[in-house]
Coordinates of C-alpha atoms and ligand atoms in Angstrom, one line a residue:
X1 CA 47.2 14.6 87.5
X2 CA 43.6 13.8 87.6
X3 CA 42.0 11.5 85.4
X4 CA 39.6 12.3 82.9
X5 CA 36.2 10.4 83.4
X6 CA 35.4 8.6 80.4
X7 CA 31.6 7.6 79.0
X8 CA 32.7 4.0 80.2
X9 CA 33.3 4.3 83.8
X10 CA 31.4 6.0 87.1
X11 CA 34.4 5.2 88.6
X12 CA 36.2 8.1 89.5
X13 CA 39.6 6.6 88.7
X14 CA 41.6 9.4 90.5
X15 CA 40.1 8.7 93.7
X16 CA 40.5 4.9 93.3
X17 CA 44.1 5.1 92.3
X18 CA 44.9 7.7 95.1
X19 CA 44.3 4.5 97.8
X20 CA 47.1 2.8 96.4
X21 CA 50.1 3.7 97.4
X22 CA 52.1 1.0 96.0
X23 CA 50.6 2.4 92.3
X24 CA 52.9 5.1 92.5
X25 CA 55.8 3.6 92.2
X26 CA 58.6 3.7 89.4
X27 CA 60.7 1.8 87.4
X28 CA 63.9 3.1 85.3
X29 CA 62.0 6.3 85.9
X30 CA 58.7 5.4 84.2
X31 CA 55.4 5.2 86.2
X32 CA 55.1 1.3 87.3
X33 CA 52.1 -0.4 85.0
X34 CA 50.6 -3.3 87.3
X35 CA 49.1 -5.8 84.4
X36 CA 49.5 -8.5 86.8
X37 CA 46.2 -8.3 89.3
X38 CA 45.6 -12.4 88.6
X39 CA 48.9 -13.3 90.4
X40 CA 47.7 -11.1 92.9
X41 CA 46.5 -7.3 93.2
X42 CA 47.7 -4.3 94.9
X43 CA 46.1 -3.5 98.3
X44 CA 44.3 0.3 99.4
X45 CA 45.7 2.0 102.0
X46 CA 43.1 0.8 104.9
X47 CA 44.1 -2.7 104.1
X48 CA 47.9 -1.9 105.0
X49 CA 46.3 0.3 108.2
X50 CA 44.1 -2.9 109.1
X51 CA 46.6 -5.0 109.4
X52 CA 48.9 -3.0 111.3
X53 CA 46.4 -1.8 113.3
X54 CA 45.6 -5.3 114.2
X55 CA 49.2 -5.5 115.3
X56 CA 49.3 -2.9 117.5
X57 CA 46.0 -3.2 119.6
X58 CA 44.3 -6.3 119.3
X59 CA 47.4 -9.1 118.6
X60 CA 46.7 -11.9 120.3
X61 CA 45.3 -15.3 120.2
X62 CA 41.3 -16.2 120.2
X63 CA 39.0 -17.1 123.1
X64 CA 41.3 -15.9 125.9
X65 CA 39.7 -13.8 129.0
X66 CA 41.1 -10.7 128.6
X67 CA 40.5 -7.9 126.3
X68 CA 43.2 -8.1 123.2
X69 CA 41.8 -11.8 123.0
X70 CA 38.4 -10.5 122.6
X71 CA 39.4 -7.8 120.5
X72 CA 40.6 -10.7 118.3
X73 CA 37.6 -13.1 118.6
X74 CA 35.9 -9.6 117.5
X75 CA 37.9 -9.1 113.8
X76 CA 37.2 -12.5 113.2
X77 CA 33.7 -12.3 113.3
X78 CA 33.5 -9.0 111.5
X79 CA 35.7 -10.4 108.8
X80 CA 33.3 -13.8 108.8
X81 CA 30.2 -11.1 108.1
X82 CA 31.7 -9.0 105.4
X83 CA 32.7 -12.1 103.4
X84 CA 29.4 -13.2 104.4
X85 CA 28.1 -9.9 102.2
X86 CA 30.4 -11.1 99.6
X87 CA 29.6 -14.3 99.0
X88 CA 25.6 -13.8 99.8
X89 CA 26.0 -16.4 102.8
X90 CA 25.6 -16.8 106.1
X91 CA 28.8 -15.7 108.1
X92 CA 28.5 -19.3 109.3
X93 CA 29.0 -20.6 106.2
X94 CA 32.8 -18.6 105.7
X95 CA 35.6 -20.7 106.0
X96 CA 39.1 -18.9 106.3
X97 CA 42.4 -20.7 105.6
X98 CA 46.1 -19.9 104.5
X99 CA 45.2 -19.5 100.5
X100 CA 42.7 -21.3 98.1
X101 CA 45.0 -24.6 97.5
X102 CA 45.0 -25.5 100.9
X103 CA 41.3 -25.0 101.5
X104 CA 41.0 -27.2 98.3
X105 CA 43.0 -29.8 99.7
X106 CA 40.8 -29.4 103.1
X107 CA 37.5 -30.2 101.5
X108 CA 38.7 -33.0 98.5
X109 CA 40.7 -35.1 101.5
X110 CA 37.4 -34.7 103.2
X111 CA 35.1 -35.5 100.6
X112 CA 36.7 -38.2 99.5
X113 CA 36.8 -40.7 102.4
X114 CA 33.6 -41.4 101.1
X115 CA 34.9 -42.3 97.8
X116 CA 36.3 -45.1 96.1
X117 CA 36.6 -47.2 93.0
X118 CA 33.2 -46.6 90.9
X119 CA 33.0 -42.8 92.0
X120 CA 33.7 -40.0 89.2
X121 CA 35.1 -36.5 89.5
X122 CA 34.9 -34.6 86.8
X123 CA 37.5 -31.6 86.3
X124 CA 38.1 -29.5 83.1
X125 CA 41.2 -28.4 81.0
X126 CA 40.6 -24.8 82.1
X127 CA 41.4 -24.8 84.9
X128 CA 44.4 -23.7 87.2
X129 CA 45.7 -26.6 89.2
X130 CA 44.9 -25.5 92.6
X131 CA 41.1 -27.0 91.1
X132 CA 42.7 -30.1 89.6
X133 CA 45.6 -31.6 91.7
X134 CA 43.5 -31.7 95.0
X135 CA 41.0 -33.7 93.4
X136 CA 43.4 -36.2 91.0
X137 CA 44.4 -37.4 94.5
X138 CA 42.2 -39.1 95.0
X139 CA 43.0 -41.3 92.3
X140 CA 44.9 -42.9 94.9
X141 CA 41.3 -44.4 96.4
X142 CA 40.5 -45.6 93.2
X143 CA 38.4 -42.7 92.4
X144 CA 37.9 -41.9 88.7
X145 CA 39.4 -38.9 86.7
X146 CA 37.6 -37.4 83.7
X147 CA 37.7 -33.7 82.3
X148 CA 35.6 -31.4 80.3
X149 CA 37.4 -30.2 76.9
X150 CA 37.7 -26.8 75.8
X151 CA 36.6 -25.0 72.3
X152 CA 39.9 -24.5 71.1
X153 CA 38.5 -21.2 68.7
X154 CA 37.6 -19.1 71.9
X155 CA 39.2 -20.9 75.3
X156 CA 35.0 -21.5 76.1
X157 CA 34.4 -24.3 77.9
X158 CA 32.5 -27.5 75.9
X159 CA 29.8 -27.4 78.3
X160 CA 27.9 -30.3 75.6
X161 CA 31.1 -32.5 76.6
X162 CA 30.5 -31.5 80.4
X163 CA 26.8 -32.3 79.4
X164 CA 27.6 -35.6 78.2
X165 CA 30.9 -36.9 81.0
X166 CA 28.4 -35.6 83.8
X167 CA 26.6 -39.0 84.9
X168 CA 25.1 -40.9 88.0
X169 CA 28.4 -41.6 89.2
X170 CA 29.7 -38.0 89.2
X171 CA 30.6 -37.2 92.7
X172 CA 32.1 -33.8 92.0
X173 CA 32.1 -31.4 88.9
X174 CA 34.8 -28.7 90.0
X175 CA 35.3 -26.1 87.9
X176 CA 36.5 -22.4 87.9
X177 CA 34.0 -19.3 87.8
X178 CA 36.5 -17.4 85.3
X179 CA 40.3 -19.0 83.7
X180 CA 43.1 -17.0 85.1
X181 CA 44.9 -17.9 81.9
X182 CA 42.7 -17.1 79.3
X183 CA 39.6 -15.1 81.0
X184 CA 36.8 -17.1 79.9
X185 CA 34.1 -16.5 82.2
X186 CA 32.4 -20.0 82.4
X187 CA 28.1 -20.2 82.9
X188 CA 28.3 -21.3 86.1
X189 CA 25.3 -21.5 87.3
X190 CA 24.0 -23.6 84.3
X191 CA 27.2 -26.1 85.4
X192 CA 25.9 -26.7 89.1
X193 CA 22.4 -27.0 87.4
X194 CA 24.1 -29.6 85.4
X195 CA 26.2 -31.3 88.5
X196 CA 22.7 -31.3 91.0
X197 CA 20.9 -33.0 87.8
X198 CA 23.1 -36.1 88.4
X199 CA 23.7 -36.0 91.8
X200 CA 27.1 -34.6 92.1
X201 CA 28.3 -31.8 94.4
X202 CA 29.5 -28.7 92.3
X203 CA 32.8 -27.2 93.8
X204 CA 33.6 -23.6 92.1
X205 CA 37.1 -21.8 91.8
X206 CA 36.1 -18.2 91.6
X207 CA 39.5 -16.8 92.6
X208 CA 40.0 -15.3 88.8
X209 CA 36.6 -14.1 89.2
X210 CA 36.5 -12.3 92.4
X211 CA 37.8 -9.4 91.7
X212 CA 35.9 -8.3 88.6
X213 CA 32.2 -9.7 89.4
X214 CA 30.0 -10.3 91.6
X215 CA 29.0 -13.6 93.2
X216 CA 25.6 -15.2 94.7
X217 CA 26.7 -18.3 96.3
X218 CA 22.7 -18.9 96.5
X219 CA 21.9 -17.8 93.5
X220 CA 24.2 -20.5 92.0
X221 CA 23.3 -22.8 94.3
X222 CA 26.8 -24.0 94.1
X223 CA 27.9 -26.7 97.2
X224 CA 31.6 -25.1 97.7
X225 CA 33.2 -21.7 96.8
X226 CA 36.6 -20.7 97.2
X227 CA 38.4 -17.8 96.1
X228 CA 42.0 -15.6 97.7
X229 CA 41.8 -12.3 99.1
X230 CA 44.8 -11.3 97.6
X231 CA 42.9 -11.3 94.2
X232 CA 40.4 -9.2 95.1
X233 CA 42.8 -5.9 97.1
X234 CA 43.4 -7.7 100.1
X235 CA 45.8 -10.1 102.1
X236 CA 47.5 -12.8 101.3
X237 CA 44.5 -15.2 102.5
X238 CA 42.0 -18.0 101.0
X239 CA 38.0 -18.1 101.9
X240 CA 35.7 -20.7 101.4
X241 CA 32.1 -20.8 101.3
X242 CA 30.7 -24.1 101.6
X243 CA 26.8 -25.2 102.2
X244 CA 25.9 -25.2 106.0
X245 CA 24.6 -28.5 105.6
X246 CA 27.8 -29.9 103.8
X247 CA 30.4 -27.9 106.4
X248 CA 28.3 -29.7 109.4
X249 CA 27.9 -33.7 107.9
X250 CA 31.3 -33.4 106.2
X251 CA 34.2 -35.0 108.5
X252 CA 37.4 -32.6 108.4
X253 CA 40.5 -34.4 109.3
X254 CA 41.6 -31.9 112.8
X255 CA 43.1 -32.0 116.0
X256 CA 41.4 -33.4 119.0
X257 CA 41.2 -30.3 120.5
X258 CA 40.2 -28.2 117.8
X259 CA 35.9 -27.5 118.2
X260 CA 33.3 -29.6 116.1
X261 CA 31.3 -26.4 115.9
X262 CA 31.0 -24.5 112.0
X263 CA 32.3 -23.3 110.6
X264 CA 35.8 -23.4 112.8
X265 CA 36.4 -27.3 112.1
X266 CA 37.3 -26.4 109.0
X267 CA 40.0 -24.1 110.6
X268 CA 43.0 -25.5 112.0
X269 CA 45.2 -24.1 114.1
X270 CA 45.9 -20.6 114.7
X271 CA 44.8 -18.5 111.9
X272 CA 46.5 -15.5 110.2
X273 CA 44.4 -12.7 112.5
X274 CA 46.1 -9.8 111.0
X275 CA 45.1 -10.8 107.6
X276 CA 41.9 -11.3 108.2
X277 CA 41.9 -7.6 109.6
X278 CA 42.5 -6.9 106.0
X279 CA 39.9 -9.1 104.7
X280 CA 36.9 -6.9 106.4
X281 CA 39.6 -3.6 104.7
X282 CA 39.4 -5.3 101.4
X283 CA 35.4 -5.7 101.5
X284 CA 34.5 -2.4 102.9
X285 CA 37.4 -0.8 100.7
X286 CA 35.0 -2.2 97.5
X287 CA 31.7 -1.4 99.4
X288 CA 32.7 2.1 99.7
X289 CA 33.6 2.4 96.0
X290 CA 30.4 1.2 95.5
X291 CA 28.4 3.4 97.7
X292 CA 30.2 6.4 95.5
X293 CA 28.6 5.0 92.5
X294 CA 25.2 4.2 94.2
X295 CA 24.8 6.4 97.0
X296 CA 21.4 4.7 98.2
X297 CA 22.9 1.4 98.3
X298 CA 21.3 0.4 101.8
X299 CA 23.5 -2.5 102.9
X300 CA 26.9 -3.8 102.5
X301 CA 25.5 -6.3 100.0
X302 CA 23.7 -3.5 97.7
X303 CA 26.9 -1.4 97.8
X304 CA 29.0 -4.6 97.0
X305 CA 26.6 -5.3 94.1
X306 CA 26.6 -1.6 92.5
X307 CA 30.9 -1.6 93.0
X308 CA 30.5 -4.7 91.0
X309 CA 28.5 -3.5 88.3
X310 CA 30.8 -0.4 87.9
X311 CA 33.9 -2.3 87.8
X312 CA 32.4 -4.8 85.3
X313 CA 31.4 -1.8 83.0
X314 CA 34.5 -0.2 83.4
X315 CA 36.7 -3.3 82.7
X316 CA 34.5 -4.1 79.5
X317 CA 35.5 -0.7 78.2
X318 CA 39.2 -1.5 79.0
X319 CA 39.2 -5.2 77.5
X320 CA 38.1 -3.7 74.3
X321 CA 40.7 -1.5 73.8
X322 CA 43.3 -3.9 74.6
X323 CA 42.0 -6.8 72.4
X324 CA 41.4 -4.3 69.7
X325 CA 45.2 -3.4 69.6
X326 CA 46.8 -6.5 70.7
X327 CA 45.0 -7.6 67.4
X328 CA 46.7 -5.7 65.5
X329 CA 50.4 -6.4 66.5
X330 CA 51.5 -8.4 63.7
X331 CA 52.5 -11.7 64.3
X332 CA 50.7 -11.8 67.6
X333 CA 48.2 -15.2 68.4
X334 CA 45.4 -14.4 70.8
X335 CA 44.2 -16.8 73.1
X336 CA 40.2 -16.5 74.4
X337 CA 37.2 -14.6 73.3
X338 CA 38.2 -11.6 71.5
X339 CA 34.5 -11.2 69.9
X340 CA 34.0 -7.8 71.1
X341 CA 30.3 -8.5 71.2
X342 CA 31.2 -11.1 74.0
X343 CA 33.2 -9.1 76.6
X344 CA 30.3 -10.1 79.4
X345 CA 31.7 -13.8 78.9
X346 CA 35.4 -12.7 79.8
X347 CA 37.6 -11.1 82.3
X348 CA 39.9 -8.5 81.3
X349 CA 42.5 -11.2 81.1
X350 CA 44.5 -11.8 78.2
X351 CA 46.9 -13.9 76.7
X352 CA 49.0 -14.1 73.6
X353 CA 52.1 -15.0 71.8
X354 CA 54.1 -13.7 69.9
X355 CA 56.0 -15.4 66.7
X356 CA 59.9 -15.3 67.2
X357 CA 60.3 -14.7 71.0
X358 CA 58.7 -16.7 73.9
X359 CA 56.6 -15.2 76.9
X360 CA 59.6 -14.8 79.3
X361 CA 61.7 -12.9 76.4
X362 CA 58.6 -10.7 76.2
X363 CA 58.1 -10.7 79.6
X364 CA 61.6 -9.6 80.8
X365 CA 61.5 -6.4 78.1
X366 CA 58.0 -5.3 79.6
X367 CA 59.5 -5.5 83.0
X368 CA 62.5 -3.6 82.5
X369 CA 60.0 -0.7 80.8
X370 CA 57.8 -1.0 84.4
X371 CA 54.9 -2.9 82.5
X372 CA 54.3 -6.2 85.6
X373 CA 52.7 -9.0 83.2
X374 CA 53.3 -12.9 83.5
X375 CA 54.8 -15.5 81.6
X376 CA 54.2 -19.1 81.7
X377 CA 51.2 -21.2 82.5
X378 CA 50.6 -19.5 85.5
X379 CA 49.9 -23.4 87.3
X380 CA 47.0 -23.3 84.2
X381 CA 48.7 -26.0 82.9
X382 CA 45.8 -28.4 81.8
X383 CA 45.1 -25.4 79.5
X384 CA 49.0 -24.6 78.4
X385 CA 49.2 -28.6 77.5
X386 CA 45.5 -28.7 75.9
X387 CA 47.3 -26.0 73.5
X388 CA 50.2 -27.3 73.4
X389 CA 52.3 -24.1 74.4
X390 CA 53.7 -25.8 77.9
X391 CA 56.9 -26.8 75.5
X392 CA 57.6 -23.2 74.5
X393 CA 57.2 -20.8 77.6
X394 CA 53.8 -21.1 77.6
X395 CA 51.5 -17.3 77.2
X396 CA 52.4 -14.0 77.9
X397 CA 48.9 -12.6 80.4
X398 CA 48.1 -9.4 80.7
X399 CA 45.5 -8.7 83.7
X400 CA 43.6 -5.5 84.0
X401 CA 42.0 -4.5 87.2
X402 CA 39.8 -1.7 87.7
X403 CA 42.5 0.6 89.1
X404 CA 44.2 0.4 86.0
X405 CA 43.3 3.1 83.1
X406 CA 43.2 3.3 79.6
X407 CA 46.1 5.8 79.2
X408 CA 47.9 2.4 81.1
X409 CA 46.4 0.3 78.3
X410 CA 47.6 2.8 75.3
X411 CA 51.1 3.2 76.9
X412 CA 51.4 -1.0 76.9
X413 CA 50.6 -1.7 73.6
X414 CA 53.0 1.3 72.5
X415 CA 55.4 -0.4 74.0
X416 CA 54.8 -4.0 73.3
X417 CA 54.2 -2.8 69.5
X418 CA 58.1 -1.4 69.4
X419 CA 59.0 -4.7 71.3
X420 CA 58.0 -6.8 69.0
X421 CA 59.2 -4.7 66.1
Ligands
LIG501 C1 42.0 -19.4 89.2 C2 42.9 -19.7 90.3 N1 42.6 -20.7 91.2 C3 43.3 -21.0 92.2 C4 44.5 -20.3 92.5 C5 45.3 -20.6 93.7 O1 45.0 -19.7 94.7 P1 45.9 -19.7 96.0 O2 47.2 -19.0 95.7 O3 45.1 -18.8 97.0 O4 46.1 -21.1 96.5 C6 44.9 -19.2 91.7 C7 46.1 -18.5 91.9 O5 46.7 -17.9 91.0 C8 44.0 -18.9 90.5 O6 44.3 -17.9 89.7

């Protein structure tokens, strides 16, 4: 049944959802709800056709003399220029690897053979481990620790605290573009400001982020950037942006044999090719939603942007309407901005608790109804011990993305209302 186009969205949700396949699914016989886009999103059809396509005709390894090897070396570098469009870099600058962790782990081994005892990184209780861990380390080098607090009202970050802990001996500042626990979109352009001030290179987690706004790796003017394809209707794959100059003085820890030319030292071994098929999918997939918005966008870029402002727009409209009724579920405690005045600081990620059963009871009884939301910290953990919910199951989260609709929305809180009685 086609959806009816709201005052909130140019997106023409019918036509989205239709390149989903997996969105048609069923549980128990009711339509399949997927509220769980920030453990990872469903995937178009031309992602799925990508990949196997990728398989049948081009599978091979790189930099071979003979055509499937060339066809290869080919995907690669069209992936590297779309995500170049994405970030607002130079394909040069793209740095693919098995998911965002192990990129992280890539660059903080690297960066820190140049640290030791008197060096600072400063890391901050929003954000999901894959930003913390790498860095904590490097404790082990004698490297110092310190983190940025949170406002405890509204999940913000204390960016006077971050103000304050940033200093001369601040190597680092990493910190994520938007909390895949709570939502909270940080200012992160103000925080690199903040980092550069002092001296320190700025390293951004914008996986939560990815797939509901756009990003300007220049226009931040951010060192690193790393974010997961899988977040953002592709493959199960982590990209990095990182500053020319940085990727080029930096020393990776690689094989001998591997080339010292950028941005492939960063890359180690044989990459997942078939995923990055999807990755070029994934980007044009979004660049042709936003060409149907903005018909004159010109470039990749422009079309990238105006899907962007779309989604962002649409999401807004959705995040209200959830808030609003989660708010009135009594004995429900909401976690993050709910100020509906403030939806441009958020993603249309939420998280709650409810009094008298934990996130995993709540969890289970959404499941077995077909509504797919998370329990736990969701590896947020400074954040779930900063609130002191790690003891007791942590947060139930609830993740919209823009293929989701508000009749979705309105079916979920009907049935988490009768859930919680
Ligand atoms: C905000 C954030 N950062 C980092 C990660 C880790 O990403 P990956 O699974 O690609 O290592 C996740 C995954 O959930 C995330 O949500």
């Amino acid at each position: 049944m086609p959806i009816a186009p709201t005052e909130t969205t140019a997106l023409d949700l019918t036509r989205v959802r239709a390149q989903f396949p997996s969105l048609s699914q069923t549980v128990a016989g009711q339509p399949a709800v997927f509220l769980d886009g920030p453990g990872g999103t469903q995937v178009p059809q031309r992602v799925i056709d990508a990949i196997s396509d990728y398989l049948k005709s081009s599978n091979a390894n790189t930099c071979g003399a003979y055509a499937t090897s060339q066809r290869t070396n080919a995907v690669i570098a069209d992936a590297r220029a779309a995500m170049a469009d994405f970030f607002g870099s130079g394909p040069d600058e793209v740095v693919f690897g098995p998911n965002m962790t192990t990129l992280t782990f890539a660059i903080s081994r690297s960066i820190g053979r140049e640290l030791g005892p008197g060096d600072e990184i400063l890391l901050t209780h929003l954000d999901h481990d894959a930003n913390v861990s790498p860095w904590r380390a490097l404790e082990e080098r004698g490297v110092t620790i310190r983190f940025v607090d949170i406002n405890e009202d509204d999940c913000t970050l204390n960016l006077a605290d971050l103000e304050q802990k940033v200093c001369t001996r601040t190597r680092v500042v990493a910190v994520g573009y938007a909390s895949n626990a709570v939502g909270t979109i940080n200012d992160v352009k103000e925080i690199v400001r903040m980092a550069h001030k002092k001296g320190a290179l700025a390293y951004i987690d914008a996986v939560h982020y990815a797939p509901h706004g756009p990003i300007d790796v220049r226009a931040l003017d951010c060192d690193f950037l790393v974010c997961s394809s899988y977040k953002f209707f592709g493959p199960h794959m982590g990209i990095l942006y990182g500053k020319r100059e940085h990727l080029q003085r930096l020393q990776p820890y690689k094989v001998r044999a591997n080339t010292n030319a950028v941005p492939n030292r960063w890359e180690w071994g044989t990459l997942n090719h078939e995923c990055i098929a999807g990755i070029t999918a994934c980007v044009d997939y979004l660049a042709d939603l936003g060409r149907q918005v903005e018909p004159s966008a010109s470039t990749r870029r422009a079309a990238l942007l105006a899907a962007y402002g779309a989604i962002q727009q649409y999401e807004r409209g959705l995040a209200e309407t959830l808030i609003g009724g989660l708010l009135t579920i009594p004995g429900l405690k909401f976690y993050g901005i709910s100020d509906v005045a403030k939806m441009e600081r958020r993603c249309p990620t939420v998280a709650v608790r409810v009094a008298g059963q934990s996130p995993l009871q709540l969890a289970t009884k959404l499941g077995k109804r077909g509504f797919f939301t998370w329990d736990g910290n969701y590896y947020a953990l400074n954040l779930s011990e900063r609130l002191d919910v790690e003891k007791d199951g942590g947060f139930l989260r609830i993740g919209l993305a823009h293929y989701n609709t508000a009749e979705e929305v309105q079916r979920f809180l009907a049935a988490l209302r009768e859930i919680v009685g």
